[in-house]
Amino acid sequence: MRAWLIAIAVGGCATASAPPPATPAFQLVPAAAGLDVAGSGGREIGFGRDQLGVLRTVARIEGRAPEEVPCAAPGRVAYGTKAVMLVFERGAFVGWATDAARAGATC
């Protein structure tokens, strides 16, 4: 009986210490109609999406919330991430800009 309990205890420890299953690494990829989410099976964050939803999704992908950055265009707000500036107007995602490219509305 005692050997059986030890076997269960050891087996339980081995199972509990197993690494969690791997999850795909998502990455934002600027695209003509918004942002593609690489590693997600074709999902995208298209222009016209709600600002709050875009910011939450980007925060999950990037691992931290985008920070508000200055935007000189009247009526627009912008948030920066590690790689891209996101532009919003009247609560909707309307553009992005990187050092090398841009699409949609900009600041």
PDB file of C-alpha atoms in Angstrom:
ATOM      1  CA  MET A   1       0.000   0.000   0.000  1.00  0.00           C
ATOM      2  CA  ARG A   2       2.796   2.423   0.956  1.00  0.00           C
ATOM      3  CA  ALA A   3       4.676   1.807  -2.354  1.00  0.00           C
ATOM      4  CA  TRP A   4       1.459   2.524  -4.245  1.00  0.00           C
ATOM      5  CA  LEU A   5       1.003   5.880  -2.465  1.00  0.00           C
ATOM      6  CA  ILE A   6       4.629   6.822  -3.169  1.00  0.00           C
ATOM      7  CA  ALA A   7       4.140   5.948  -6.847  1.00  0.00           C
ATOM      8  CA  ILE A   8       1.045   8.174  -7.007  1.00  0.00           C
ATOM      9  CA  ALA A   9       2.856  11.034  -5.264  1.00  0.00           C
ATOM     10  CA  VAL A  10       5.873  10.791  -7.573  1.00  0.00           C
ATOM     11  CA  GLY A  11       3.656  10.495 -10.648  1.00  0.00           C
ATOM     12  CA  GLY A  12       1.651  13.529  -9.551  1.00  0.00           C
ATOM     13  CA  CYS A  13       4.810  15.585  -9.093  1.00  0.00           C
ATOM     14  CA  ALA A  14       6.119  14.617 -12.505  1.00  0.00           C
ATOM     15  CA  THR A  15       2.839  15.627 -14.135  1.00  0.00           C
ATOM     16  CA  ALA A  16       2.619  18.914 -12.248  1.00  0.00           C
ATOM     17  CA  SER A  17       6.145  19.930 -13.233  1.00  0.00           C
ATOM     18  CA  ALA A  18       5.621  19.309 -16.958  1.00  0.00           C
ATOM     19  CA  PRO A  19       5.985  22.501 -19.006  1.00  0.00           C
ATOM     20  CA  PRO A  20       2.798  24.160 -20.265  1.00  0.00           C
ATOM     21  CA  PRO A  21       1.895  23.579 -23.903  1.00  0.00           C
ATOM     22  CA  ALA A  22       3.579  25.936 -26.345  1.00  0.00           C
ATOM     23  CA  THR A  23       1.499  28.836 -27.634  1.00  0.00           C
ATOM     24  CA  PRO A  24       2.048  30.503 -30.982  1.00  0.00           C
ATOM     25  CA  ALA A  25       4.001  33.747 -30.942  1.00  0.00           C
ATOM     26  CA  PHE A  26       1.900  36.477 -32.492  1.00  0.00           C
ATOM     27  CA  GLN A  27       3.450  39.466 -34.227  1.00  0.00           C
ATOM     28  CA  LEU A  28       1.936  42.633 -35.681  1.00  0.00           C
ATOM     29  CA  VAL A  29       2.666  43.059 -39.384  1.00  0.00           C
ATOM     30  CA  PRO A  30       1.691  46.354 -41.051  1.00  0.00           C
ATOM     31  CA  ALA A  31      -0.588  45.795 -44.060  1.00  0.00           C
ATOM     32  CA  ALA A  32      -2.420  47.981 -46.560  1.00  0.00           C
ATOM     33  CA  ALA A  33      -5.785  47.624 -44.765  1.00  0.00           C
ATOM     34  CA  GLY A  34      -4.549  47.657 -41.151  1.00  0.00           C
ATOM     35  CA  LEU A  35      -2.378  45.186 -39.269  1.00  0.00           C
ATOM     36  CA  ASP A  36      -2.025  41.480 -39.935  1.00  0.00           C
ATOM     37  CA  VAL A  37      -1.444  39.257 -36.909  1.00  0.00           C
ATOM     38  CA  ALA A  38       1.273  36.799 -37.951  1.00  0.00           C
ATOM     39  CA  GLY A  39       1.002  33.406 -36.286  1.00  0.00           C
ATOM     40  CA  SER A  40      -2.753  33.719 -35.766  1.00  0.00           C
ATOM     41  CA  GLY A  41      -3.993  31.850 -38.807  1.00  0.00           C
ATOM     42  CA  GLY A  42      -4.866  34.901 -40.888  1.00  0.00           C
ATOM     43  CA  ARG A  43      -6.441  37.237 -38.360  1.00  0.00           C
ATOM     44  CA  GLU A  44      -6.105  40.973 -38.831  1.00  0.00           C
ATOM     45  CA  ILE A  45      -6.830  44.278 -37.140  1.00  0.00           C
ATOM     46  CA  GLY A  46      -8.497  46.208 -39.933  1.00  0.00           C
ATOM     47  CA  PHE A  47      -9.021  49.932 -40.298  1.00  0.00           C
ATOM     48  CA  GLY A  48     -12.335  51.019 -38.825  1.00  0.00           C
ATOM     49  CA  ARG A  49     -12.044  48.829 -35.728  1.00  0.00           C
ATOM     50  CA  ASP A  50     -12.927  50.274 -32.326  1.00  0.00           C
ATOM     51  CA  GLN A  51     -10.034  52.063 -30.605  1.00  0.00           C
ATOM     52  CA  LEU A  52     -10.392  50.321 -27.250  1.00  0.00           C
ATOM     53  CA  GLY A  53     -10.565  46.880 -28.852  1.00  0.00           C
ATOM     54  CA  VAL A  54      -7.502  47.584 -31.007  1.00  0.00           C
ATOM     55  CA  LEU A  55      -5.495  48.847 -28.038  1.00  0.00           C
ATOM     56  CA  ARG A  56      -6.431  45.808 -25.928  1.00  0.00           C
ATOM     57  CA  THR A  57      -5.562  43.381 -28.713  1.00  0.00           C
ATOM     58  CA  VAL A  58      -2.257  45.088 -29.442  1.00  0.00           C
ATOM     59  CA  ALA A  59      -1.413  45.060 -25.724  1.00  0.00           C
ATOM     60  CA  ARG A  60      -1.981  41.284 -25.573  1.00  0.00           C
ATOM     61  CA  ILE A  61       0.181  40.708 -28.640  1.00  0.00           C
ATOM     62  CA  GLU A  62       2.983  43.098 -27.645  1.00  0.00           C
ATOM     63  CA  GLY A  63       2.938  42.167 -23.962  1.00  0.00           C
ATOM     64  CA  ARG A  64       2.372  45.764 -22.876  1.00  0.00           C
ATOM     65  CA  ALA A  65      -0.098  48.540 -23.557  1.00  0.00           C
ATOM     66  CA  PRO A  66       0.654  51.031 -26.334  1.00  0.00           C
ATOM     67  CA  GLU A  67       1.552  54.481 -25.022  1.00  0.00           C
ATOM     68  CA  GLU A  68      -0.080  57.675 -26.241  1.00  0.00           C
ATOM     69  CA  VAL A  69       2.241  59.739 -28.426  1.00  0.00           C
ATOM     70  CA  PRO A  70       1.857  63.273 -29.817  1.00  0.00           C
ATOM     71  CA  CYS A  71      -0.206  63.608 -32.991  1.00  0.00           C
ATOM     72  CA  ALA A  72      -0.296  66.947 -34.797  1.00  0.00           C
ATOM     73  CA  ALA A  73      -3.327  66.118 -36.954  1.00  0.00           C
ATOM     74  CA  PRO A  74      -6.515  67.712 -35.571  1.00  0.00           C
ATOM     75  CA  GLY A  75      -9.024  65.188 -34.232  1.00  0.00           C
ATOM     76  CA  ARG A  76      -6.588  62.286 -34.254  1.00  0.00           C
ATOM     77  CA  VAL A  77      -4.817  60.466 -31.426  1.00  0.00           C
ATOM     78  CA  ALA A  78      -1.872  58.125 -31.718  1.00  0.00           C
ATOM     79  CA  TYR A  79      -0.393  55.324 -29.664  1.00  0.00           C
ATOM     80  CA  GLY A  80       3.058  53.851 -30.090  1.00  0.00           C
ATOM     81  CA  THR A  81       4.192  50.259 -29.675  1.00  0.00           C
ATOM     82  CA  LYS A  82       7.590  48.655 -30.068  1.00  0.00           C
ATOM     83  CA  ALA A  83       7.337  48.759 -33.841  1.00  0.00           C
ATOM     84  CA  VAL A  84       4.379  50.819 -35.031  1.00  0.00           C
ATOM     85  CA  MET A  85       2.402  54.007 -34.361  1.00  0.00           C
ATOM     86  CA  LEU A  86      -1.366  53.471 -34.378  1.00  0.00           C
ATOM     87  CA  VAL A  87      -3.614  56.374 -35.421  1.00  0.00           C
ATOM     88  CA  PHE A  88      -7.246  56.781 -34.343  1.00  0.00           C
ATOM     89  CA  GLU A  89      -9.961  59.257 -35.279  1.00  0.00           C
ATOM     90  CA  ARG A  90     -13.369  59.507 -33.572  1.00  0.00           C
ATOM     91  CA  GLY A  91     -12.679  56.232 -31.738  1.00  0.00           C
ATOM     92  CA  ALA A  92     -11.780  54.188 -34.827  1.00  0.00           C
ATOM     93  CA  PHE A  93      -8.464  52.775 -36.054  1.00  0.00           C
ATOM     94  CA  VAL A  94      -7.620  54.773 -39.193  1.00  0.00           C
ATOM     95  CA  GLY A  95      -3.897  54.361 -39.850  1.00  0.00           C
ATOM     96  CA  TRP A  96      -0.439  53.220 -38.857  1.00  0.00           C
ATOM     97  CA  ALA A  97       3.126  54.366 -39.432  1.00  0.00           C
ATOM     98  CA  THR A  98       6.568  52.810 -39.005  1.00  0.00           C
ATOM     99  CA  ASP A  99       9.982  54.264 -39.740  1.00  0.00           C
ATOM    100  CA  ALA A 100       9.838  52.716 -43.212  1.00  0.00           C
ATOM    101  CA  ALA A 101       6.157  52.813 -44.279  1.00  0.00           C
ATOM    102  CA  ARG A 102       2.633  54.016 -43.514  1.00  0.00           C
ATOM    103  CA  ALA A 103      -0.977  53.307 -44.485  1.00  0.00           C
ATOM    104  CA  GLY A 104      -4.267  55.043 -43.909  1.00  0.00           C
ATOM    105  CA  ALA A 105      -4.410  58.322 -41.980  1.00  0.00           C
ATOM    106  CA  THR A 106      -1.299  59.589 -40.259  1.00  0.00           C
ATOM    107  CA  CYS A 107      -0.298  62.317 -37.814  1.00  0.00           C
TER     108      CYS A 107
END
